[in-house]
mmCIF file with all atom_site columns, C-alpha atoms in Angstrom:
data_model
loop_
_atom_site.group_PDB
_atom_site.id
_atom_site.type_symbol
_atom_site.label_atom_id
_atom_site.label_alt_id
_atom_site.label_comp_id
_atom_site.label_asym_id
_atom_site.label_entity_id
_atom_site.label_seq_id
_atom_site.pdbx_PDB_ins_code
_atom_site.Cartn_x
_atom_site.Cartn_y
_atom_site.Cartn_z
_atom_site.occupancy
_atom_site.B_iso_or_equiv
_atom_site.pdbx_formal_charge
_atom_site.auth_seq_id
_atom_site.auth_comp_id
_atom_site.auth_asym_id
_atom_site.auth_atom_id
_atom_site.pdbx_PDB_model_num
ATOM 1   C CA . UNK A 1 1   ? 0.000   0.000   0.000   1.00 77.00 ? 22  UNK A CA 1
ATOM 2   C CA . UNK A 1 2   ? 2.951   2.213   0.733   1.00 83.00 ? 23  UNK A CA 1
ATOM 3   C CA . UNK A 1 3   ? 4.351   1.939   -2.603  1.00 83.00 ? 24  UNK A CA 1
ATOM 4   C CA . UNK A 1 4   ? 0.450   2.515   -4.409  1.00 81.00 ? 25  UNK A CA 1
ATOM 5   C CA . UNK A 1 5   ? 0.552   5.437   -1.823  1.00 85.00 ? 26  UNK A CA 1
ATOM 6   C CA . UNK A 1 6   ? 3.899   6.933   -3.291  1.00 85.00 ? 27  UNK A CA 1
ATOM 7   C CA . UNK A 1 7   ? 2.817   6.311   -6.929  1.00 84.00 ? 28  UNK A CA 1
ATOM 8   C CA . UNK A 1 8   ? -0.891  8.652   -6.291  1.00 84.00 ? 29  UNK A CA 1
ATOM 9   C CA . UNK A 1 9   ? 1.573   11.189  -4.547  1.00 87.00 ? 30  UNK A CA 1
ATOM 10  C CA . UNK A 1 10  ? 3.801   11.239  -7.557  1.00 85.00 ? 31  UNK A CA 1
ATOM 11  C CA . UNK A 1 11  ? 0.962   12.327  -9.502  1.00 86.00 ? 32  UNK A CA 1
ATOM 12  C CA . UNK A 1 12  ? 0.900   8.585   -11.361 1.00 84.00 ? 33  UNK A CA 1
ATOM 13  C CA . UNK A 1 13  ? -2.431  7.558   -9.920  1.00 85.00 ? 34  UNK A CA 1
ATOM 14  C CA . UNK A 1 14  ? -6.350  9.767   -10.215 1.00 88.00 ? 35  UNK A CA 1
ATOM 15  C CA . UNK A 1 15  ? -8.166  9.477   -7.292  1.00 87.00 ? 36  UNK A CA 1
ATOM 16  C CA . UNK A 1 16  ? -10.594 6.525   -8.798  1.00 90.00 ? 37  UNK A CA 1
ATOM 17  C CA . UNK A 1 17  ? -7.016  4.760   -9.748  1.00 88.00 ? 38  UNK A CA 1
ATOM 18  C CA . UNK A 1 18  ? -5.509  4.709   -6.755  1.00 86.00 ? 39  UNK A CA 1
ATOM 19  C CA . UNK A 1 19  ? -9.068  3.479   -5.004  1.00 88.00 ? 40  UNK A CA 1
ATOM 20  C CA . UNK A 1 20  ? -9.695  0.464   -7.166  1.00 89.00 ? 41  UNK A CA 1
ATOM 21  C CA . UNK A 1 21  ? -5.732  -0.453  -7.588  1.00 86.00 ? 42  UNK A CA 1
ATOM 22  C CA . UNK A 1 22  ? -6.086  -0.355  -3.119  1.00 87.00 ? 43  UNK A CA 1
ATOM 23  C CA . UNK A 1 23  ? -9.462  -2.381  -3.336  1.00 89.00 ? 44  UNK A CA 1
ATOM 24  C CA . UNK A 1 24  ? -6.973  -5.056  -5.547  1.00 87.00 ? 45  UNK A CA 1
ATOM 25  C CA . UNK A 1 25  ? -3.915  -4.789  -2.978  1.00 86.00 ? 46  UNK A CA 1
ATOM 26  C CA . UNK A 1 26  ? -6.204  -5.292  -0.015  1.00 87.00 ? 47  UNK A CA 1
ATOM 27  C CA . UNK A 1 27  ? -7.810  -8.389  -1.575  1.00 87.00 ? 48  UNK A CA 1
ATOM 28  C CA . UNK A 1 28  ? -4.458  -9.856  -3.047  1.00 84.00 ? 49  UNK A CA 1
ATOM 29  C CA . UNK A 1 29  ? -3.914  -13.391 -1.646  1.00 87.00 ? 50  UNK A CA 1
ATOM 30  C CA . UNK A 1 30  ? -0.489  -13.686 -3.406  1.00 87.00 ? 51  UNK A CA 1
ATOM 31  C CA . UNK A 1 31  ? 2.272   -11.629 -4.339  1.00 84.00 ? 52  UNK A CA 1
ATOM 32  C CA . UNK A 1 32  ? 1.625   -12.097 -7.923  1.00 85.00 ? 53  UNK A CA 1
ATOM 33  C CA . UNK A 1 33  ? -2.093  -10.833 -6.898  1.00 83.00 ? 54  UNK A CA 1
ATOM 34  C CA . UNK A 1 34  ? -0.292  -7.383  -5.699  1.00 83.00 ? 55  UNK A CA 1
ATOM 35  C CA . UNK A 1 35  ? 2.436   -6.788  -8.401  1.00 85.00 ? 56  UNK A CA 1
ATOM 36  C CA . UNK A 1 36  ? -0.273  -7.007  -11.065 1.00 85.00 ? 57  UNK A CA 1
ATOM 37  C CA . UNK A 1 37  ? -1.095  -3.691  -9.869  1.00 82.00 ? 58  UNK A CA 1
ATOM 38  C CA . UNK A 1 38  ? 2.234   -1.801  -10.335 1.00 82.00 ? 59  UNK A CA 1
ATOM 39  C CA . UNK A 1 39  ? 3.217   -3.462  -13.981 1.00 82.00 ? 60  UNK A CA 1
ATOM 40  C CA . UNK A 1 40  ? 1.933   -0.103  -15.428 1.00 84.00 ? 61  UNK A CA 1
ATOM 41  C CA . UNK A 1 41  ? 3.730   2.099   -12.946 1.00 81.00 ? 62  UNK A CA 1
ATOM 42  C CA . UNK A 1 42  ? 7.520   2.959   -12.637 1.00 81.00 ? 63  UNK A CA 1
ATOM 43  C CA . UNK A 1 43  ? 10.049  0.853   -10.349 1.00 78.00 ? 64  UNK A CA 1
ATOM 44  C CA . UNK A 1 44  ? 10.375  2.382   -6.981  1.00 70.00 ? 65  UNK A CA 1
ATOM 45  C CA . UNK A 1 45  ? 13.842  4.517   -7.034  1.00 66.00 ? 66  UNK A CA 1
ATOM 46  C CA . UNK A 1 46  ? 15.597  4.271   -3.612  1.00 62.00 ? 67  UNK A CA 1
ATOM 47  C CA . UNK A 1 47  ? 16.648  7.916   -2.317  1.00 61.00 ? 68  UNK A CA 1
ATOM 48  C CA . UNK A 1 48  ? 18.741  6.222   0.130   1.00 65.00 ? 69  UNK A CA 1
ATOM 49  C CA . UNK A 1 49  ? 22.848  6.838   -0.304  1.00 67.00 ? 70  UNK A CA 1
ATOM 50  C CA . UNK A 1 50  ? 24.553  3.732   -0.584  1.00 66.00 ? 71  UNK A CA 1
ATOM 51  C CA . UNK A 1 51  ? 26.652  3.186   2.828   1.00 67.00 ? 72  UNK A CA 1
ATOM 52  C CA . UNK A 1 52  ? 30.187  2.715   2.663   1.00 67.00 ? 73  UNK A CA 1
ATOM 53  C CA . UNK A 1 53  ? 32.147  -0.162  3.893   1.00 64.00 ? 74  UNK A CA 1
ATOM 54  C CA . UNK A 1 54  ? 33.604  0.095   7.507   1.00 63.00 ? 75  UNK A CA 1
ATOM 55  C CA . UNK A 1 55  ? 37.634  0.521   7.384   1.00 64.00 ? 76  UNK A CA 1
ATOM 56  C CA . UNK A 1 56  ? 38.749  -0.024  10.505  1.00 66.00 ? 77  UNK A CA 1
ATOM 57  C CA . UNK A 1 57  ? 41.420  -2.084  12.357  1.00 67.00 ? 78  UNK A CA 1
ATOM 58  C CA . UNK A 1 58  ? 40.776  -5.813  12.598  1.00 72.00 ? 79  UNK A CA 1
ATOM 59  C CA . UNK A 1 59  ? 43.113  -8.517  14.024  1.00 72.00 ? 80  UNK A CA 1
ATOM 60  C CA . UNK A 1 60  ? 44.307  -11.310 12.517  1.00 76.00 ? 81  UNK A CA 1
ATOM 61  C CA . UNK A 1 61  ? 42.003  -14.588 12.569  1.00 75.00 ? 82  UNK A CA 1
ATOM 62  C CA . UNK A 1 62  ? 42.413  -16.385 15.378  1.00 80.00 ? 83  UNK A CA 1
ATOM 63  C CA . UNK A 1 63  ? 43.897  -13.622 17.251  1.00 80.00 ? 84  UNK A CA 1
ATOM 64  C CA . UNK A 1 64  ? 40.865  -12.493 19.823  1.00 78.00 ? 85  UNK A CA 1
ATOM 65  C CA . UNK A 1 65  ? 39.641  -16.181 20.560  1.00 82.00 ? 86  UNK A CA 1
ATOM 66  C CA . UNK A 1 66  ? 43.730  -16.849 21.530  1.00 84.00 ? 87  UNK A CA 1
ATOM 67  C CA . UNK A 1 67  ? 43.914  -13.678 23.419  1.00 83.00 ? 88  UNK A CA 1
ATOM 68  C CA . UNK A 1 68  ? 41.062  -14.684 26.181  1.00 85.00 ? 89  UNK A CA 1
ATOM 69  C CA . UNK A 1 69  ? 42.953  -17.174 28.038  1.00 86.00 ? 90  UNK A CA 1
ATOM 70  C CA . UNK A 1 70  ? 45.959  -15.184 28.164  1.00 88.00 ? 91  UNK A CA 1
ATOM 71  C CA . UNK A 1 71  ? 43.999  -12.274 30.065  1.00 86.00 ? 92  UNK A CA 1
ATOM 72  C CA . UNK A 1 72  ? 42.435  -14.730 32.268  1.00 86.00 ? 93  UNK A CA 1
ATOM 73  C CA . UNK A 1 73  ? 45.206  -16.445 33.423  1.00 89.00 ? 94  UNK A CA 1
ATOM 74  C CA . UNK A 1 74  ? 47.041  -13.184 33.923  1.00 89.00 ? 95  UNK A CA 1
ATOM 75  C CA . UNK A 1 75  ? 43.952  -11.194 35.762  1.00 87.00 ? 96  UNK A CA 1
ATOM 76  C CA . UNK A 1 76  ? 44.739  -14.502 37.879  1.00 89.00 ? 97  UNK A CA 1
ATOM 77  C CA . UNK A 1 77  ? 48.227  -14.166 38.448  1.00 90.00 ? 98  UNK A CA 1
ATOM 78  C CA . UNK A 1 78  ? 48.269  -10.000 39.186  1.00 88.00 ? 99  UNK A CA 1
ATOM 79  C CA . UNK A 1 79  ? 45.050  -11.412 41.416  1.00 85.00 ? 100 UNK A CA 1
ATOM 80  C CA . UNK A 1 80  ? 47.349  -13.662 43.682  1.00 90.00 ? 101 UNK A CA 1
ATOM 81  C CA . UNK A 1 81  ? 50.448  -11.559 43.635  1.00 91.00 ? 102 UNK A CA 1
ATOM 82  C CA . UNK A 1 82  ? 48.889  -7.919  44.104  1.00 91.00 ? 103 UNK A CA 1
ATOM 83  C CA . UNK A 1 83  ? 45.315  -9.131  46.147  1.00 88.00 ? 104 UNK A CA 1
ATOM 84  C CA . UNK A 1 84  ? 43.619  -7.066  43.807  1.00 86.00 ? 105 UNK A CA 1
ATOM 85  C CA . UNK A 1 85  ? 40.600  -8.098  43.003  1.00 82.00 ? 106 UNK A CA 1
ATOM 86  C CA . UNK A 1 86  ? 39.796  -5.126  40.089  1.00 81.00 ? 107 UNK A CA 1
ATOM 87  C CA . UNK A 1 87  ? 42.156  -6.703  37.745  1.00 82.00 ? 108 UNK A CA 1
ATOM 88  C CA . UNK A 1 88  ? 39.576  -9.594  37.046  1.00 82.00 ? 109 UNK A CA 1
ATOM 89  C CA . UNK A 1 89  ? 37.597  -6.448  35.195  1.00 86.00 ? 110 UNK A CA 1
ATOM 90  C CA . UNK A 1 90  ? 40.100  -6.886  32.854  1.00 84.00 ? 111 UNK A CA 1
ATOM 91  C CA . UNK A 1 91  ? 38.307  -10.006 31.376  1.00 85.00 ? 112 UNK A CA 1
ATOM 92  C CA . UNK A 1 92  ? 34.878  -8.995  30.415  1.00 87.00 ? 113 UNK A CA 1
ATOM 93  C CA . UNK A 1 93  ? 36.834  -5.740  29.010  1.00 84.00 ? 114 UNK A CA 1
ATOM 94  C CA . UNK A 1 94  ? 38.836  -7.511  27.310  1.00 83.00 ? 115 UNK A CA 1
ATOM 95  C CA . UNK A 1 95  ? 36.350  -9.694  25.831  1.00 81.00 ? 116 UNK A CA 1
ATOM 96  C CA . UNK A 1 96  ? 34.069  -6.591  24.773  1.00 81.00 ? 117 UNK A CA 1
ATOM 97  C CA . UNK A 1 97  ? 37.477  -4.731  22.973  1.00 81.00 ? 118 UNK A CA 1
ATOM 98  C CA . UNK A 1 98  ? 38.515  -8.104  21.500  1.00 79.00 ? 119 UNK A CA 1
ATOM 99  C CA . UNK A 1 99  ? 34.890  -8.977  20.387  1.00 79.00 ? 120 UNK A CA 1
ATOM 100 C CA . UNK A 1 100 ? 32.319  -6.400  20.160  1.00 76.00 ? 121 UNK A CA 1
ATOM 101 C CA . UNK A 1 101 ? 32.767  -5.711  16.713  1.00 66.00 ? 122 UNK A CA 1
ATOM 102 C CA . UNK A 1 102 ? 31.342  -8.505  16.049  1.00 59.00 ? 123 UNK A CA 1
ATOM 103 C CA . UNK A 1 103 ? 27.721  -7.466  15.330  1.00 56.00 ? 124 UNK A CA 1
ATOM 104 C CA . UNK A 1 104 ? 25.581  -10.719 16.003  1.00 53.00 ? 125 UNK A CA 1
ATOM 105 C CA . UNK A 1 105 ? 27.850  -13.315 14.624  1.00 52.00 ? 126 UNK A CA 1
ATOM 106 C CA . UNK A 1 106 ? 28.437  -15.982 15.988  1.00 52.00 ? 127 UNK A CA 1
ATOM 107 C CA . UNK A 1 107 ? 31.576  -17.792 16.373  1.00 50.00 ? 128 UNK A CA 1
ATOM 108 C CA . UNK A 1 108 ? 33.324  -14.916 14.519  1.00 49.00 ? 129 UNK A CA 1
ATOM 109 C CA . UNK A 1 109 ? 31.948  -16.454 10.989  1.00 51.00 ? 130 UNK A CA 1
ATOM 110 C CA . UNK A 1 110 ? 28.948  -14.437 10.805  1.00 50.00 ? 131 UNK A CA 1
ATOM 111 C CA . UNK A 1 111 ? 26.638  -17.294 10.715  1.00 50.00 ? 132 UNK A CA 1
ATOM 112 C CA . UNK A 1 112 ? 23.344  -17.544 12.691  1.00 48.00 ? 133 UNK A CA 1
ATOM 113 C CA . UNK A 1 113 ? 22.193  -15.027 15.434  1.00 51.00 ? 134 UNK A CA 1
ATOM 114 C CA . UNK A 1 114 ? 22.577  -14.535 18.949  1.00 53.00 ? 135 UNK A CA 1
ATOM 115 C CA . UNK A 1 115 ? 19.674  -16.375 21.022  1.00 47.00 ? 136 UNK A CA 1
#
């Protein structure tokens, strides 16, 4: 409807058009049932820029998921040496700088989404 909407505002579309082309949309059962109603009218032109690709610093593969148990095992050591407990903040921080590019995928191959 949005895109029988934009065609009457365009000035495509009379009044008595646009109602029995909406009649056809709201009765369509298929997809084939709505596109029937646009074969006569332009192809919707997006007005939205194209967005660049991100350039930013990545690390190697392999790199972030080898990285984790170092920073455990050393929040652990500067744990028992200093009796600090803040430096085991360095592991969730760690994990977030190392991985929260990451966007939703999963296992850092970009398959599937986070449940």
């Amino acid at each position: 409807m949005k895109r029988l909407s934009d065609h009457f505002a365009a000035g495509r579309l009379s009044v008595a058009e646009f109602d029995e082309r909406s009649a056809i949309v709201a009765a369509a059962v298929t997809r084939g049932d709505v596109e029937q109603v646009f074969t006569d009218l332009p192809a919707p032109v997006s007005l939205e820029k194209p967005v660049p690709a991100e350039r930013g610093f990545r690390l190697p593969a392999g790199v972030a998921q080898r990285a984790m148990p170092v920073v455990t095992i050393l929040a652990l050591i500067l744990f028992l040496v200093t009796q600090q407990w803040w430096f085991f903040l360095a592991i969730p921080l760690a994990g977030a700088l190392l991985f929260g590019d990451r966007r939703g995928h999963r296992n850092g191959h970009g398959h599937g989404r986070w449940h």
